[in-house]
C-alpha cells in the first residue's frame, strides 16, 4: 500500500486539486471565483485522465515504422473534448455573470440573493 | 425599464404571450405582485423582521460552511483511499491499456493514413463526436452574443462613458512597448497557428490547438491596435460566413454517419503516403474547418466581452 502511495501520486494530486476546486465552488462568495473553482476541477479531471493514459518508457502516439511502444491515445481525445466543453461553459457562465452584475451591481452571490428576495433590483443598463 | 406593472387586468395567457414576444419581463408580472403582497403583510406584522432574517442567515451560513467542509473532506478521503487501491501508475498491464488503444495504434495508419493516432481517432473514427464539440463551441458563442451584444446607437450613459474612455485609451500613444512587440510577434503567431493546423495529422497539434493559437494572435493584435484595422477582415459578416460555412462542410463530409450508422472509414478520397502533408484523406480539410471555427470563436469571445460587438 505504501508503495502504491508513492507511485499513484498523479491521481492523488488530481483528487486533491478536485477537492480544492469543489471547496472553492461551495465556499466562495464571489461568482467569478466560483467559476475559477469549476475550472480547477476541470483541470484536475484532465490530469487524472492523462495520467491514466500514460505508460512509462513509451512515447507520444505519433506512429513511426519499427516502433510500437506508444502511450494510450484514447484519454488524449477525451481530454480534448473536455477542454472544449470547459472553454465554452466558462465563456457562457462568465457572460451570465456579467449580465448579473449589470442588473444587481454586485458580484457577491449572497448579495444577489438578498436583493432578489427583497425585490430591489437595480435597473442598470437595461432601458 | 419599460415594465408596465400597473395594468393588472390582463389574463395570464396574455401576460405569457407578452413575455414570449419580449414586450414584458416575467418577474414584473408574477414576482412583483407576489412580493408586494407578502412583504406588505410581513412589514405590518413584524417591524424588525429584517433583523430576524439576518440572524437566521448568519446562523445558517455557519452551518452551511461547517457541513460543506465535512462533506468535502469525507468525499476527498474516500477518493484518496480509492486512488491508493487503483492499479499502479504507468504500468503497461493496466486494464485501461486494452485492445481499444492497441487497435487505434496498430491499425490507425492503415485505416486512415494519418500518422498522429490522436488526430486519426478524433477526426476519422470518432468524427461525429468532434462535430458535436465544434457545435458546442458554436452554441456557446451564440449564447455569449445573445447575452452581451451591445447596440452602439442605443447605449445607456454609463456605457457611453466607458466606450469613450476606451477609445481614448486606444488612440493614446502610451503603449509603445505593446505595439512594437505585437508588431514583431503577430505574424509569427499566425504562421505558427497555420503550421499547427496544417500539420495536425503528422505531428502533435490539430484544429483545436492551432485555432486557439490564431485566436490568441488576433486578440493580441486587437488589444494593441484596436479593432479598426482588423474590421476589414474580421467583422460580423465574415465571421458568420466562415463559422457557418466550416460547420456545413464538416457536416456534409462526416455528418452522414449520424444517419447511416456504423464506421465510415472507407471513403473514396485517397489516403496518400502516411507522413506527407497531403495524406490522411479528409483529416486535413476537417482540421482546417475546426481551426477556423475555433479561431473565430476565441476572437469572438474576446471582442464580445470587451466591446460587446464583433
Short mmCIF file of C-alpha atoms in Angstrom, two decimals:
data_model
loop_
_atom_site.label_atom_id
_atom_site.label_comp_id
_atom_site.label_asym_id
_atom_site.label_seq_id
_atom_site.Cartn_x
_atom_site.Cartn_y
_atom_site.Cartn_z
CA UNK A 1 0.00 0.00 0.00
CA UNK A 2 2.77 2.45 0.88
CA UNK A 3 4.42 1.60 -2.41
CA UNK A 4 1.20 2.50 -4.21
CA UNK A 5 1.05 5.85 -2.40
CA UNK A 6 4.44 6.69 -3.85
CA UNK A 7 3.53 5.54 -7.37
CA UNK A 8 -0.02 6.85 -7.67
CA UNK A 9 0.84 10.43 -6.80
CA UNK A 10 -0.58 11.80 -10.07
CA UNK A 11 -4.02 10.51 -9.18
CA UNK A 12 -3.64 11.76 -5.60
CA UNK A 13 -2.72 15.23 -6.84
CA UNK A 14 -5.69 15.22 -9.21
CA UNK A 15 -8.07 14.31 -6.39
CA UNK A 16 -6.68 16.96 -4.04
CA UNK A 17 -6.99 19.55 -6.82
CA UNK A 18 -10.56 18.42 -7.35
CA UNK A 19 -11.23 18.96 -3.66
CA UNK A 20 -9.75 22.46 -3.78
CA UNK A 21 -11.98 23.35 -6.72
CA UNK A 22 -15.02 21.85 -5.01
CA UNK A 23 -14.37 23.86 -1.84
CA UNK A 24 -13.99 26.98 -3.98
CA UNK A 25 -17.39 26.40 -5.52
CA UNK A 26 -19.02 25.76 -2.15
CA UNK A 27 -17.43 28.47 -0.02
CA UNK A 28 -16.51 31.38 -2.27
CA UNK A 29 -18.98 34.20 -2.31
CA UNK A 30 -17.67 35.89 -5.44
CA UNK A 31 -19.22 34.41 -8.56
CA UNK A 32 -16.09 34.71 -10.69
CA UNK A 33 -14.11 32.86 -8.01
CA UNK A 34 -16.76 30.15 -8.08
CA UNK A 35 -16.14 29.65 -11.80
CA UNK A 36 -12.38 29.65 -11.21
CA UNK A 37 -13.07 26.77 -8.83
CA UNK A 38 -15.01 24.99 -11.55
CA UNK A 39 -12.04 25.39 -13.88
CA UNK A 40 -9.72 23.95 -11.23
CA UNK A 41 -12.00 20.90 -11.04
CA UNK A 42 -11.82 20.57 -14.83
CA UNK A 43 -8.04 20.70 -14.70
CA UNK A 44 -7.98 18.00 -12.03
CA UNK A 45 -10.01 15.72 -14.26
CA UNK A 46 -7.69 16.30 -17.23
CA UNK A 47 -4.71 15.44 -15.04
CA UNK A 48 -6.45 12.27 -13.88
CA UNK A 49 -7.33 11.12 -17.40
CA UNK A 50 -3.93 11.89 -18.88
CA UNK A 51 -2.13 10.15 -16.03
CA UNK A 52 -4.25 7.10 -16.80
CA UNK A 53 -3.16 7.08 -20.43
CA UNK A 54 0.50 7.27 -19.52
CA UNK A 55 2.68 4.19 -19.80
CA UNK A 56 6.23 4.53 -18.57
CA UNK A 57 9.09 4.45 -21.07
CA UNK A 58 6.82 4.97 -24.06
CA UNK A 59 6.50 7.92 -26.44
CA UNK A 60 3.68 10.08 -27.78
CA UNK A 61 1.41 8.34 -30.31
CA UNK A 62 2.99 9.71 -33.49
CA UNK A 63 3.45 6.42 -35.28
CA UNK A 64 6.80 5.66 -36.90
CA UNK A 65 7.94 2.45 -38.52
CA UNK A 66 9.53 -0.18 -36.35
CA UNK A 67 8.22 1.24 -33.08
CA UNK A 68 5.01 0.01 -31.48
CA UNK A 69 5.61 1.39 -27.99
CA UNK A 70 3.18 4.27 -27.53
CA UNK A 71 1.11 5.70 -24.70
CA UNK A 72 -2.63 5.25 -24.73
CA UNK A 73 -4.17 7.72 -27.23
CA UNK A 74 -7.77 7.40 -26.01
CA UNK A 75 -7.53 9.67 -22.90
CA UNK A 76 -5.91 12.40 -25.03
CA UNK A 77 -9.02 12.52 -27.20
CA UNK A 78 -11.23 12.61 -24.12
CA UNK A 79 -9.22 15.48 -22.63
CA UNK A 80 -9.55 17.39 -25.91
CA UNK A 81 -13.33 17.10 -25.68
CA UNK A 82 -13.22 18.15 -22.05
CA UNK A 83 -11.15 21.25 -22.76
CA UNK A 84 -13.50 22.42 -25.49
CA UNK A 85 -16.60 21.91 -23.37
CA UNK A 86 -14.95 23.63 -20.39
CA UNK A 87 -13.98 26.66 -22.51
CA UNK A 88 -17.48 27.07 -23.87
CA UNK A 89 -19.11 26.59 -20.46
CA UNK A 90 -16.73 29.11 -18.85
CA UNK A 91 -17.44 31.71 -21.52
CA UNK A 92 -21.18 31.22 -21.23
CA UNK A 93 -21.21 31.42 -17.44
CA UNK A 94 -18.96 34.49 -17.39
CA UNK A 95 -21.33 36.19 -19.82
CA UNK A 96 -24.18 35.37 -17.45
CA UNK A 97 -22.17 36.80 -14.54
CA UNK A 98 -21.59 40.00 -16.47
CA UNK A 99 -25.32 40.36 -17.07
CA UNK A 100 -25.98 39.68 -13.40
CA UNK A 101 -23.50 42.37 -12.40
CA UNK A 102 -25.17 44.88 -14.68
CA UNK A 103 -28.56 44.09 -13.19
CA UNK A 104 -27.67 43.90 -9.50
CA UNK A 105 -24.45 45.89 -9.24
CA UNK A 106 -22.61 43.21 -7.28
CA UNK A 107 -20.69 40.00 -7.84
CA UNK A 108 -21.44 38.57 -4.41
CA UNK A 109 -23.80 35.62 -4.57
CA UNK A 110 -25.35 36.34 -1.17
CA UNK A 111 -25.99 39.97 -2.05
CA UNK A 112 -27.67 38.92 -5.28
CA UNK A 113 -29.93 36.51 -3.41
CA UNK A 114 -30.72 39.17 -0.81
CA UNK A 115 -31.63 41.70 -3.46
CA UNK A 116 -33.70 39.12 -5.30
CA UNK A 117 -35.67 38.35 -2.13
CA UNK A 118 -36.28 41.95 -1.22
CA UNK A 119 -37.15 42.79 -4.82
CA UNK A 120 -34.96 45.83 -5.19
CA UNK A 121 -33.14 45.09 -8.41
CA UNK A 122 -31.17 47.95 -9.82
CA UNK A 123 -32.22 48.65 -13.31
CA UNK A 124 -28.68 49.13 -14.59
CA UNK A 125 -28.25 49.38 -18.29
CA UNK A 126 -31.50 47.81 -19.34
CA UNK A 127 -33.62 50.55 -20.79
CA UNK B 1 -37.01 49.75 -17.83
CA UNK B 2 -40.36 49.60 -19.55
CA UNK B 3 -42.22 47.37 -17.14
CA UNK B 4 -45.88 48.22 -17.19
CA UNK B 5 -46.94 46.55 -13.99
CA UNK B 6 -49.85 48.92 -13.49
CA UNK B 7 -52.36 47.17 -15.78
CA UNK B 8 -53.38 44.12 -13.80
CA UNK B 9 -56.44 43.36 -15.87
CA UNK B 10 -54.75 41.10 -18.42
CA UNK B 11 -55.26 37.40 -18.17
CA UNK B 12 -52.36 35.06 -17.53
CA UNK B 13 -52.24 33.95 -21.15
CA UNK B 14 -51.96 37.50 -22.41
CA UNK B 15 -49.10 38.08 -19.99
CA UNK B 16 -47.43 34.89 -21.13
CA UNK B 17 -47.70 35.88 -24.79
CA UNK B 18 -46.29 39.29 -23.97
CA UNK B 19 -43.37 37.63 -22.21
CA UNK B 20 -42.75 35.32 -25.18
CA UNK B 21 -42.77 38.27 -27.54
CA UNK B 22 -40.31 40.09 -25.31
CA UNK B 23 -42.57 43.01 -24.53
CA UNK B 24 -42.73 42.38 -20.82
CA UNK B 25 -40.36 40.79 -18.35
CA UNK B 26 -41.70 37.83 -16.43
CA UNK B 27 -40.64 38.97 -12.98
CA UNK B 28 -42.67 42.12 -13.32
CA UNK B 29 -45.76 40.04 -13.97
CA UNK B 30 -45.76 37.42 -11.27
CA UNK B 31 -42.99 38.07 -8.82
CA UNK B 32 -43.70 41.71 -8.17
CA UNK B 33 -47.32 41.08 -7.32
CA UNK B 34 -46.41 38.21 -5.04
CA UNK B 35 -43.63 40.16 -3.36
CA UNK B 36 -45.73 43.22 -2.77
CA UNK B 37 -48.41 41.04 -1.19
CA UNK B 38 -46.04 39.03 1.01
CA UNK B 39 -43.77 41.89 2.00
CA UNK B 40 -46.65 44.21 2.72
CA UNK B 41 -48.21 41.69 5.08
CA UNK B 42 -44.86 40.94 6.74
CA UNK B 43 -43.93 44.55 7.30
CA UNK B 44 -47.21 45.17 9.01
CA UNK B 45 -46.82 42.22 11.35
CA UNK B 46 -43.13 42.40 12.25
CA UNK B 47 -41.28 45.63 12.04
CA UNK B 48 -37.97 44.02 12.96
CA UNK B 49 -38.33 41.13 10.51
CA UNK B 50 -35.13 42.08 8.69
CA UNK B 51 -33.09 41.71 11.86
CA UNK B 52 -34.55 38.25 12.44
CA UNK B 53 -33.82 37.25 8.85
CA UNK B 54 -30.24 38.48 9.15
CA UNK B 55 -29.74 36.49 12.34
CA UNK B 56 -31.12 33.33 10.75
CA UNK B 57 -28.97 33.92 7.67
CA UNK B 58 -25.81 34.27 9.77
CA UNK B 59 -26.58 31.07 11.65
CA UNK B 60 -27.41 29.09 8.53
CA UNK B 61 -24.27 30.40 6.89
CA UNK B 62 -22.19 28.94 9.70
CA UNK B 63 -24.00 25.60 9.46
CA UNK B 64 -23.53 25.64 5.69
CA UNK B 65 -19.77 26.23 5.94
CA UNK B 66 -19.42 23.51 8.58
CA UNK B 67 -21.31 20.93 6.56
CA UNK B 68 -19.62 21.79 3.27
CA UNK B 69 -16.21 21.30 4.88
CA UNK B 70 -17.27 17.96 6.35
CA UNK B 71 -18.78 16.75 3.08
CA UNK B 72 -15.73 17.73 1.03
CA UNK B 73 -13.29 16.18 3.46
CA UNK B 74 -15.14 12.86 3.56
CA UNK B 75 -15.54 12.89 -0.21
CA UNK B 76 -11.86 13.55 -0.80
CA UNK B 77 -10.93 10.96 1.82
CA UNK B 78 -12.97 8.28 0.07
CA UNK B 79 -11.50 9.23 -3.30
CA UNK B 80 -7.94 9.22 -1.94
CA UNK B 81 -8.47 5.78 -0.44
CA UNK B 82 -9.72 4.62 -3.85
CA UNK B 83 -6.70 6.16 -5.56
CA UNK B 84 -4.43 4.14 -3.29
CA UNK B 85 -6.22 0.95 -4.33
CA UNK B 86 -6.03 1.75 -8.06
CA UNK B 87 -3.55 -0.12 -10.28
CA UNK B 88 -0.04 1.21 -10.49
CA UNK B 89 0.65 4.40 -12.44
CA UNK B 90 2.40 3.87 -15.76
CA UNK B 91 2.20 0.10 -15.83
CA UNK B 92 1.57 -1.30 -19.28
CA UNK B 93 -0.51 -4.19 -17.93
CA UNK B 94 -3.17 -1.85 -16.51
CA UNK B 95 -6.74 -2.61 -17.56
CA UNK B 96 -7.04 0.82 -19.21
CA UNK B 97 -4.48 -0.13 -21.84
CA UNK B 98 -6.73 -2.64 -23.51
CA UNK B 99 -7.41 -3.68 -27.09
CA UNK B 100 -9.11 -0.37 -27.96
CA UNK B 101 -5.99 1.74 -27.78
CA UNK B 102 -3.97 -1.13 -29.24
CA UNK B 103 -6.23 -1.21 -32.28
CA UNK B 104 -6.01 2.58 -32.74
CA UNK B 105 -2.23 2.44 -32.61
CA UNK B 106 -1.75 -0.64 -34.78
CA UNK B 107 -4.40 -0.15 -37.48
CA UNK B 108 -4.69 3.64 -37.42
CA UNK B 109 -2.15 4.30 -40.15
CA UNK B 110 -3.58 1.65 -42.48
CA UNK B 111 -7.18 2.71 -41.90
CA UNK B 112 -6.85 6.46 -42.08
CA UNK B 113 -3.42 7.34 -43.45
CA UNK B 114 -2.71 9.73 -40.58
CA UNK B 115 0.45 9.29 -38.55
CA UNK B 116 -0.88 11.07 -35.47
CA UNK B 117 -3.01 8.49 -33.68
CA UNK B 118 -4.99 11.06 -31.70
CA UNK B 119 -5.91 13.00 -34.86
CA UNK B 120 -6.87 9.77 -36.60
CA UNK B 121 -9.06 8.87 -33.65
CA UNK B 122 -10.91 12.15 -33.18
CA UNK B 123 -11.31 13.13 -36.84
CA UNK B 124 -11.78 9.79 -38.54
CA UNK B 125 -13.01 7.06 -36.19
CA UNK B 126 -14.99 9.41 -33.94
CA UNK B 127 -15.54 12.31 -36.35
CA UNK B 128 -19.14 12.83 -35.30
CA UNK B 129 -18.01 13.39 -31.69
CA UNK B 130 -15.72 16.16 -32.82
CA UNK B 131 -18.59 17.60 -34.83
CA UNK B 132 -20.56 17.75 -31.59
CA UNK B 133 -17.68 19.54 -29.87
CA UNK B 134 -17.47 22.12 -32.63
CA UNK B 135 -21.21 22.67 -32.45
CA UNK B 136 -20.89 23.14 -28.67
CA UNK B 137 -18.36 25.93 -29.26
CA UNK B 138 -20.69 27.45 -31.86
CA UNK B 139 -23.63 27.30 -29.46
CA UNK B 140 -21.61 28.95 -26.70
CA UNK B 141 -20.53 31.84 -28.94
CA UNK B 142 -24.16 32.30 -29.98
CA UNK B 143 -25.21 32.43 -26.30
CA UNK B 144 -22.46 34.92 -25.49
CA UNK B 145 -23.54 37.06 -28.43
CA UNK B 146 -27.16 36.99 -27.26
CA UNK B 147 -26.16 37.95 -23.71
CA UNK B 148 -23.51 40.58 -24.38
CA UNK B 149 -24.22 42.21 -27.73
CA UNK B 150 -24.44 45.98 -27.40
CA UNK B 151 -26.17 48.35 -29.73
CA UNK B 152 -23.76 51.20 -30.48
CA UNK B 153 -26.51 53.68 -31.19
CA UNK B 154 -28.52 52.81 -28.08
CA UNK B 155 -26.16 52.93 -25.09
CA UNK B 156 -27.01 54.00 -21.58
CA UNK B 157 -24.95 56.96 -20.23
CA UNK B 158 -22.50 54.83 -18.23
CA UNK B 159 -21.77 52.55 -21.18
CA UNK B 160 -21.29 55.53 -23.43
CA UNK B 161 -18.76 56.97 -20.98
CA UNK B 162 -16.88 53.65 -20.86
CA UNK B 163 -16.89 53.47 -24.64
CA UNK B 164 -15.44 56.96 -24.99
CA UNK B 165 -12.77 56.19 -22.38
CA UNK B 166 -11.80 53.00 -24.22
CA UNK B 167 -11.48 54.95 -27.46
CA UNK B 168 -9.26 57.49 -25.68
CA UNK B 169 -7.00 54.78 -24.28
CA UNK B 170 -6.72 53.08 -27.67
CA UNK B 171 -5.95 56.30 -29.51
CA UNK B 172 -3.38 57.45 -26.94
CA UNK B 173 0.27 56.96 -27.80
CA UNK B 174 1.04 55.36 -24.47
CA UNK B 175 1.50 51.66 -25.11
CA UNK B 176 4.52 51.77 -27.35
CA UNK B 177 6.04 48.58 -25.99
CA UNK B 178 2.87 46.60 -26.61
CA UNK B 179 2.51 47.96 -30.13
CA UNK B 180 6.12 47.28 -31.07
CA UNK B 181 6.18 43.79 -29.57
CA UNK B 182 2.87 42.79 -31.10
CA UNK B 183 4.05 44.05 -34.50
CA UNK B 184 7.02 41.71 -34.14
CA UNK B 185 5.12 38.73 -32.76
CA UNK B 186 1.80 38.82 -34.61
CA UNK B 187 2.96 37.34 -37.98
CA UNK B 188 4.93 34.63 -36.19
CA UNK B 189 1.96 33.67 -34.05
CA UNK B 190 -0.36 33.44 -37.06
CA UNK B 191 2.21 31.46 -39.04
CA UNK B 192 2.72 29.05 -36.16
CA UNK B 193 -1.04 28.57 -35.82
CA UNK B 194 -1.39 27.80 -39.53
CA UNK B 195 1.53 25.36 -39.24
CA UNK B 196 -0.07 23.56 -36.30
CA UNK B 197 -3.39 23.27 -38.16
CA UNK B 198 -1.87 22.04 -41.43
CA UNK B 199 0.38 19.51 -39.67
CA UNK B 200 -2.35 18.18 -37.42
CA UNK B 201 -2.23 14.68 -38.91
CA UNK B 202 1.54 14.21 -38.95
CA UNK B 203 2.65 15.89 -35.74
CA UNK B 204 1.14 16.87 -32.38
CA UNK B 205 -1.47 19.55 -32.80
CA UNK B 206 -4.57 19.92 -34.87
CA UNK B 207 -7.54 22.14 -35.42
CA UNK B 208 -8.34 22.97 -31.82
CA UNK B 209 -4.85 23.95 -30.69
CA UNK B 210 -3.98 25.75 -33.92
CA UNK B 211 -7.26 27.62 -33.89
CA UNK B 212 -6.63 28.69 -30.31
CA UNK B 213 -3.18 29.99 -31.31
CA UNK B 214 -4.59 32.01 -34.23
CA UNK B 215 -7.34 33.38 -31.99
CA UNK B 216 -4.73 34.43 -29.43
CA UNK B 217 -2.80 36.22 -32.18
CA UNK B 218 -5.93 38.09 -33.28
CA UNK B 219 -6.61 39.04 -29.65
CA UNK B 220 -3.05 40.36 -29.29
CA UNK B 221 -3.39 42.48 -32.42
CA UNK B 222 -6.79 43.78 -31.36
CA UNK B 223 -5.52 44.66 -27.88
CA UNK B 224 -2.57 46.58 -29.28
CA UNK B 225 -4.06 48.41 -32.25
CA UNK B 226 -7.80 48.38 -31.64
CA UNK B 227 -10.29 46.68 -33.88
CA UNK B 228 -10.38 49.38 -36.55
CA UNK B 229 -7.63 47.85 -38.67
CA UNK B 230 -8.99 44.36 -38.12
CA UNK B 231 -12.54 45.34 -39.09
CA UNK B 232 -11.88 44.90 -42.80
CA UNK B 233 -11.10 41.22 -42.36
CA UNK B 234 -12.82 40.16 -39.15
CA UNK B 235 -16.29 41.62 -38.97
CA UNK B 236 -19.68 40.15 -38.25
CA UNK B 237 -20.35 39.16 -41.87
CA UNK B 238 -17.10 37.32 -42.46
CA UNK B 239 -17.29 35.79 -39.01
CA UNK B 240 -20.72 34.26 -39.54
CA UNK B 241 -19.87 33.16 -43.07
CA UNK B 242 -16.67 31.40 -42.02
CA UNK B 243 -18.17 29.69 -38.98
CA UNK B 244 -21.36 28.52 -40.67
CA UNK B 245 -19.54 27.51 -43.85
CA UNK B 246 -16.97 25.44 -41.98
CA UNK B 247 -19.64 23.75 -39.88
CA UNK B 248 -21.63 22.91 -43.03
CA UNK B 249 -18.56 21.50 -44.78
CA UNK B 250 -17.86 19.36 -41.75
CA UNK B 251 -21.46 18.18 -41.59
CA UNK B 252 -21.66 17.21 -45.25
CA UNK B 253 -18.35 15.38 -45.17
CA UNK B 254 -18.84 13.44 -41.94
CA UNK B 255 -22.35 14.02 -40.64
CA UNK B 256 -23.93 11.28 -42.72
CA UNK B 257 -22.76 8.73 -40.18
CA UNK B 258 -25.46 10.05 -37.86
CA UNK B 259 -27.99 8.51 -40.26
CA UNK B 260 -26.14 5.57 -41.77
CA UNK B 261 -24.53 4.30 -38.58
CA UNK B 262 -21.53 2.05 -38.43
CA UNK B 263 -18.00 3.17 -39.00
CA UNK B 264 -17.34 5.20 -42.10
CA UNK B 265 -13.65 4.73 -42.51
CA UNK B 266 -13.86 3.66 -46.15
CA UNK B 267 -14.06 6.71 -48.36
CA UNK B 268 -13.32 7.49 -51.99
CA UNK B 269 -10.73 10.09 -51.05
CA UNK B 270 -7.21 8.65 -51.42
CA UNK B 271 -5.21 8.34 -48.22
CA UNK B 272 -1.83 9.24 -49.67
CA UNK B 273 1.54 8.26 -48.24
CA UNK B 274 1.49 8.38 -44.44
CA UNK B 275 3.79 11.15 -43.25
CA UNK B 276 3.26 13.50 -46.21
CA UNK B 277 1.30 16.69 -45.78
CA UNK B 278 -1.29 15.59 -48.35
CA UNK B 279 -2.28 12.41 -46.61
CA UNK B 280 -4.93 11.20 -44.25
CA UNK B 281 -7.93 11.64 -46.54
CA UNK B 282 -10.42 14.07 -45.02
CA UNK B 283 -8.42 14.82 -41.88
CA UNK B 284 -6.60 17.84 -43.29
CA UNK B 285 -9.71 19.70 -44.57
CA UNK B 286 -11.59 18.84 -41.39
CA UNK B 287 -8.69 20.19 -39.33
CA UNK B 288 -8.83 23.42 -41.33
CA UNK B 289 -12.59 23.70 -40.72
CA UNK B 290 -12.24 23.09 -36.99
CA UNK B 291 -9.33 25.53 -36.76
CA UNK B 292 -11.30 28.29 -38.48
CA UNK B 293 -14.28 27.76 -36.18
CA UNK B 294 -12.10 27.76 -33.05
CA UNK B 295 -10.14 30.86 -34.09
CA UNK B 296 -13.32 32.78 -34.83
CA UNK B 297 -14.88 31.63 -31.57
CA UNK B 298 -11.90 32.61 -29.41
CA UNK B 299 -11.66 36.04 -31.01
CA UNK B 300 -15.45 36.38 -30.76
CA UNK B 301 -15.37 35.69 -27.02
CA UNK B 302 -12.73 38.38 -26.56
CA UNK B 303 -14.46 41.02 -28.60
CA UNK B 304 -17.91 40.35 -27.11
CA UNK B 305 -16.53 40.52 -23.58
CA UNK B 306 -14.57 43.71 -24.13
CA UNK B 307 -16.53 45.71 -26.69
CA UNK B 308 -19.88 43.95 -26.89
CA UNK B 309 -19.62 43.71 -30.64
CA UNK B 310 -17.54 41.92 -33.21
#
